[in-house]
mmCIF file of C-alpha atoms in Angstrom:
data_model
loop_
_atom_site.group_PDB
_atom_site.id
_atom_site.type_symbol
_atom_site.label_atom_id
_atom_site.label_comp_id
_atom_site.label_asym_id
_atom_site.label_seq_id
_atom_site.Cartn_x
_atom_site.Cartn_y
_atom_site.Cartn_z
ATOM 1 C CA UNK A 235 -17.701 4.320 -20.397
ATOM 2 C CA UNK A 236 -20.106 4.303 -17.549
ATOM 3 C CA UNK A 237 -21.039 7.811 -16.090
ATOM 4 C CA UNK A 238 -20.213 8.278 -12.001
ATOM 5 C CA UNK A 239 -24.052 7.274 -11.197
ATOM 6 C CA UNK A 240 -24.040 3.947 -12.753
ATOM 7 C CA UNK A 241 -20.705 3.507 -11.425
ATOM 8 C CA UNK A 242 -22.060 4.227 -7.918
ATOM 9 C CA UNK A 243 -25.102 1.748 -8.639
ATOM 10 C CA UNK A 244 -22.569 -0.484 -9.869
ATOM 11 C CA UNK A 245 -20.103 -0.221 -6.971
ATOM 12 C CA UNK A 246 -23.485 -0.849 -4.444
ATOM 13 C CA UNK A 247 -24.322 -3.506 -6.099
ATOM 14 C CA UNK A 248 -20.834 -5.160 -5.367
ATOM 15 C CA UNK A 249 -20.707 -4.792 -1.771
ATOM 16 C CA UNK A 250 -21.181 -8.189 -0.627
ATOM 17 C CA UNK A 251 -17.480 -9.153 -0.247
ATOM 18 C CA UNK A 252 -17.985 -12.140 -1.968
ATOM 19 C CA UNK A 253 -18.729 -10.763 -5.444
ATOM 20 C CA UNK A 254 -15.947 -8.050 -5.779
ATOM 21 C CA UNK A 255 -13.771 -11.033 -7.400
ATOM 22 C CA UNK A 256 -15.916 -11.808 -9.796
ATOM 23 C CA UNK A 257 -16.553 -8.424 -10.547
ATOM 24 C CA UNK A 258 -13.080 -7.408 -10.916
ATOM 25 C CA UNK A 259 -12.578 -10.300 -13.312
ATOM 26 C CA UNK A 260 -15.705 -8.996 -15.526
ATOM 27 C CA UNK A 261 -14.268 -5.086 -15.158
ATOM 28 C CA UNK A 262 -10.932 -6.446 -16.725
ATOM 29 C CA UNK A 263 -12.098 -8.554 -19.379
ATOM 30 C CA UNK A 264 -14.209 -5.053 -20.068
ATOM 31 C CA UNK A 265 -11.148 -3.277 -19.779
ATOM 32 C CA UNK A 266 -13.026 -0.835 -17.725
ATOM 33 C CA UNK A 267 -10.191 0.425 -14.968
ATOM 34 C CA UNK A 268 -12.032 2.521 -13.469
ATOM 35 C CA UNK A 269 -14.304 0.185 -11.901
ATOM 36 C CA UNK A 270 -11.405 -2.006 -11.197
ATOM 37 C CA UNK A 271 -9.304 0.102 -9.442
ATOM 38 C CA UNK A 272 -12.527 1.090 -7.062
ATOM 39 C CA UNK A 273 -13.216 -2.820 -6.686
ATOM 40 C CA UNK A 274 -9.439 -3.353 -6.028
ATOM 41 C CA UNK A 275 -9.251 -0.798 -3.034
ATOM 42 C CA UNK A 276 -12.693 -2.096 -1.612
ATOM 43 C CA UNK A 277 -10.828 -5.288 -1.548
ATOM 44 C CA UNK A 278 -8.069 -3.927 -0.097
ATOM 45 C CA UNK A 279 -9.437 -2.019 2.619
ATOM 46 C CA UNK A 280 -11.352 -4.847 3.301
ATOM 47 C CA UNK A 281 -8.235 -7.013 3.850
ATOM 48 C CA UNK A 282 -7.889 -8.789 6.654
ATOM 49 C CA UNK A 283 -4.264 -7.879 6.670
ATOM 50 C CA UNK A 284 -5.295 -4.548 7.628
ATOM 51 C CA UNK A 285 -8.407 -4.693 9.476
ATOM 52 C CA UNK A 286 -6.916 -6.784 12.701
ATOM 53 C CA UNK A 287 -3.464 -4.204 12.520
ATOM 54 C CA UNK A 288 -2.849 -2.501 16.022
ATOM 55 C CA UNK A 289 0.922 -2.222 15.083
ATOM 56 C CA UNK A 290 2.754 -1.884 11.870
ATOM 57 C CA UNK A 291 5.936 -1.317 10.474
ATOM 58 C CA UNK A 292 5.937 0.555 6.937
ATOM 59 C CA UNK A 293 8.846 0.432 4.613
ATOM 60 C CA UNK A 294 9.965 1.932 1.159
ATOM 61 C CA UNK A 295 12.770 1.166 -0.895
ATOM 62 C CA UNK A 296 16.396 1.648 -0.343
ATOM 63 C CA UNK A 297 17.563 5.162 -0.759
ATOM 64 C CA UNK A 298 13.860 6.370 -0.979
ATOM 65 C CA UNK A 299 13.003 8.937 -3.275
ATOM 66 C CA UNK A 300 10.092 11.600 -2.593
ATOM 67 C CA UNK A 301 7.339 9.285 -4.472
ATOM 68 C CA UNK A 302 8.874 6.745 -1.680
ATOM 69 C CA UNK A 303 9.333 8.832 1.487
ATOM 70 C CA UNK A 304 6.024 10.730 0.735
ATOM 71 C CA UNK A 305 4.108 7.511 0.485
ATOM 72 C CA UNK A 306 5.830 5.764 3.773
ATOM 73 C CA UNK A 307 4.873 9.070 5.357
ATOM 74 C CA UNK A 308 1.133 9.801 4.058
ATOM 75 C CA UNK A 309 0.618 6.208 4.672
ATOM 76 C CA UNK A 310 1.906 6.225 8.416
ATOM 77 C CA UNK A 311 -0.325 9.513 9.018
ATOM 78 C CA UNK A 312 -3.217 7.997 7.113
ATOM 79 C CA UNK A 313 -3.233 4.809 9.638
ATOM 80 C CA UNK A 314 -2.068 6.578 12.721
ATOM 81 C CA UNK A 315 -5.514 8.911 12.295
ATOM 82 C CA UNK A 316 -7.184 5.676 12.536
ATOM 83 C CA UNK A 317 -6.060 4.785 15.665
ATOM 84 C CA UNK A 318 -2.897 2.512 14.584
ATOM 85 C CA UNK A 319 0.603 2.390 15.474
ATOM 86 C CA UNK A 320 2.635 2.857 12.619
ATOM 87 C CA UNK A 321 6.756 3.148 12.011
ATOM 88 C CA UNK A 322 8.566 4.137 9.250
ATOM 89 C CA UNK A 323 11.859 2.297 8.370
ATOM 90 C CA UNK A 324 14.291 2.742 5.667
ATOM 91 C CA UNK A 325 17.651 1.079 4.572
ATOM 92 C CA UNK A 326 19.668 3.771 3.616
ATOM 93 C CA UNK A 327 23.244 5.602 5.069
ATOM 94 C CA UNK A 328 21.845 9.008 3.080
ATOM 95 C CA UNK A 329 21.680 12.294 5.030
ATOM 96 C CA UNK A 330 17.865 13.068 4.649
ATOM 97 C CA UNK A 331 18.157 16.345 6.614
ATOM 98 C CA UNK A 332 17.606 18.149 3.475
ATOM 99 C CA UNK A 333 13.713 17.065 3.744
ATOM 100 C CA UNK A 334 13.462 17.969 7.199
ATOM 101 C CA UNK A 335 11.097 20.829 5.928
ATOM 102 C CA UNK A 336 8.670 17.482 5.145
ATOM 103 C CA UNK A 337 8.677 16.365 8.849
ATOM 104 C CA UNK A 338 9.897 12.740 7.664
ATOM 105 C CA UNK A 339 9.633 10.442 10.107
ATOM 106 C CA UNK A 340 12.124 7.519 9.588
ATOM 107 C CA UNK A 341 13.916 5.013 11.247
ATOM 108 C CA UNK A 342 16.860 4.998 9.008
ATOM 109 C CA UNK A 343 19.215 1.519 9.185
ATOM 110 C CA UNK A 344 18.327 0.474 12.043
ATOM 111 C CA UNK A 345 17.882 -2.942 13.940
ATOM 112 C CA UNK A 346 14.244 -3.898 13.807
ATOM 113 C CA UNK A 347 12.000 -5.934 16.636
ATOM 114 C CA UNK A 348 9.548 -7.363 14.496
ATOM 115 C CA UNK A 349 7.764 -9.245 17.440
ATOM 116 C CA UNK A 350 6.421 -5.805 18.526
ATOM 117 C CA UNK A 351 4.436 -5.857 15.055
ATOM 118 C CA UNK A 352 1.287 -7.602 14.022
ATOM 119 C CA UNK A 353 1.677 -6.123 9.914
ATOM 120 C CA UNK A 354 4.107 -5.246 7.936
ATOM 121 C CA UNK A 355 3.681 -3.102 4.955
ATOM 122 C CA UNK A 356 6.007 -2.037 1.971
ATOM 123 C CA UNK A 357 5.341 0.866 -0.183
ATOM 124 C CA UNK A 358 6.805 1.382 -3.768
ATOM 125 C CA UNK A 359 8.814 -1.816 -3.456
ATOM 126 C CA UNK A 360 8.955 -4.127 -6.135
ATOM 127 C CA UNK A 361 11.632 -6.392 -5.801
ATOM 128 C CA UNK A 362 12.681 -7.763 -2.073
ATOM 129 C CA UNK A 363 16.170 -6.573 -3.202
ATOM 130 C CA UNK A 364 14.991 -3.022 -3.052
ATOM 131 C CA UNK A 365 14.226 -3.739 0.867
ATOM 132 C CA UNK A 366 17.826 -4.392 1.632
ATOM 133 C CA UNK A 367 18.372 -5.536 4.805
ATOM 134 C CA UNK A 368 14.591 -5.705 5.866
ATOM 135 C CA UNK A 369 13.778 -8.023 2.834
ATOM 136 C CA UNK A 370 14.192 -11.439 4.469
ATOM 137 C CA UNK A 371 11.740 -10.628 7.375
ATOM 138 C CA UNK A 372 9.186 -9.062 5.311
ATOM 139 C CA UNK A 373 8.621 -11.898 3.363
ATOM 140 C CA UNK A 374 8.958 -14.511 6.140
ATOM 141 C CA UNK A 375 6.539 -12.407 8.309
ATOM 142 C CA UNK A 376 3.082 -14.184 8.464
ATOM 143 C CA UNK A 377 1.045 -10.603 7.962
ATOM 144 C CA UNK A 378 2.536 -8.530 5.068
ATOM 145 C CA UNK A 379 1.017 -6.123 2.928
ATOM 146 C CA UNK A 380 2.178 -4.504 -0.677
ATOM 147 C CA UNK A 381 1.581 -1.390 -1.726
ATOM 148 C CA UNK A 382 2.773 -0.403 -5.337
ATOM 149 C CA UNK A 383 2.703 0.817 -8.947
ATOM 150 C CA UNK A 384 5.369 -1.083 -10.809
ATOM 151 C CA UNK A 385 4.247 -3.663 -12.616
ATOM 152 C CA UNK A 386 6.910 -5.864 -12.886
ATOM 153 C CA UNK A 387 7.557 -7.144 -9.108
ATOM 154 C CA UNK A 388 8.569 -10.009 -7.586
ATOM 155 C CA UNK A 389 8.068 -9.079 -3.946
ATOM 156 C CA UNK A 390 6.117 -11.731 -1.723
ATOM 157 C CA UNK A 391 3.205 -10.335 0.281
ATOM 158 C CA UNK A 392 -0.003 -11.457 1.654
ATOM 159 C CA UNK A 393 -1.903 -8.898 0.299
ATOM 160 C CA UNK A 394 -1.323 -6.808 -2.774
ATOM 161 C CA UNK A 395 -2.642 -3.720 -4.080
ATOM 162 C CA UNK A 396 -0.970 -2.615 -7.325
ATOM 163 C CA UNK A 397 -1.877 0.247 -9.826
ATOM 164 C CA UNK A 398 0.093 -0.132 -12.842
ATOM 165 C CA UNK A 399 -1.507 2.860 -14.766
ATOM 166 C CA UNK A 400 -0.279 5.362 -11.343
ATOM 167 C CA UNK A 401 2.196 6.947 -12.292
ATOM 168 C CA UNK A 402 3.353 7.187 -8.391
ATOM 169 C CA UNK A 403 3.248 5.313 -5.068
ATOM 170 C CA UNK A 404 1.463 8.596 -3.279
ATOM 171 C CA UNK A 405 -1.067 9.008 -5.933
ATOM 172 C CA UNK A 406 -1.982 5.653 -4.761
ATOM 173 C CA UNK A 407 -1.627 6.259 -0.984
ATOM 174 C CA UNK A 408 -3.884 9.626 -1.291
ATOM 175 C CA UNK A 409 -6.635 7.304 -3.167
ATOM 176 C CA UNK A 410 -6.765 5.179 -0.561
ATOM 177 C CA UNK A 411 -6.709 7.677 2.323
ATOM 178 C CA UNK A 412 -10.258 8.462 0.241
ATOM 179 C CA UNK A 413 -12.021 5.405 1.223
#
């Protein structure tokens, strides 16, 4: 196990874009997760998906649970801090007035105008199912991003950033609103 300096040296070492793949390969074969999760979300932030985003539209799973709505919304605050655009839409008929006290931010069930996004992004989605009616144009749309912790998923995206060891969606989101 590599103590947080060598990690860092390690890490530096890395930063040319083109070597985090190879790296990533050599931290799994090591079984060494902690470097590959850090690799991972350099990668991800690095994404191209994100980096040219103006506009985006997030969305969780039908009938959202907290790990769900709290990621949708952590994520949407995390991005609009940064200067981007960003909706929240769910497909659900539930009465979420009971987490008003959260300041949730939804569009629940509603019609969406995808031509007035440049990325799309689901959060603790696995399955294009668990979209509902929003699955079909997420994975048609040409810039989509995945955010996620379940393993087993069969949800098309462009870019991809799953931690199977998380044991939530948020605790994802929050590392990433590190970096």
């Amino acid at each position: 196990q590599m103590t947080d300096e060598e990690l860092n040296q390690f890490i530096k070492k890395q930063i040319n874009y083109n070597m985090i793949i190879p790296a990533l390969i050599e931290a799994n074969e090591r079984k060494d997760k902690k470097i590959a999760d850090l690799l991972r979300r350099i990668e991800f932030l690095e994404a191209k998906a994100l980096k040219k985003s103006k506009v985006v539209a997030i969305f969780g799973h039908i009938s959202p649970d907290p790990d769900c709505m709290g990621s949708m919304q952590g994520l949407a605050n995390m991005l609009r801090q940064k200067g981007i655009q960003a909706d929240v839409y769910v497909d659900s008929d539930k009465d979420y007035s009971e987490y008003a006290m959260f300041d949730f931010d939804a569009n629940y069930n509603i019609d969406l105008d995808v031509n007035k996004y440049d990325t799309l992004i689901s959060v603790d989605v696995a399955t294009k199912r668990l979209l509902g009616k929003y699955g079909d144009t997420f994975e048609s749309f040409e810039n989509t991003v995945s955010i996620d912790h379940h393993g087993s998923r069969d949800l098309t995206a462009k870019a991809i950033y799953c931690e199977e060891h998380s044991a939530s969606c948020s605790e994802i989101i929050f590392k990433l609103s590190k970096h």
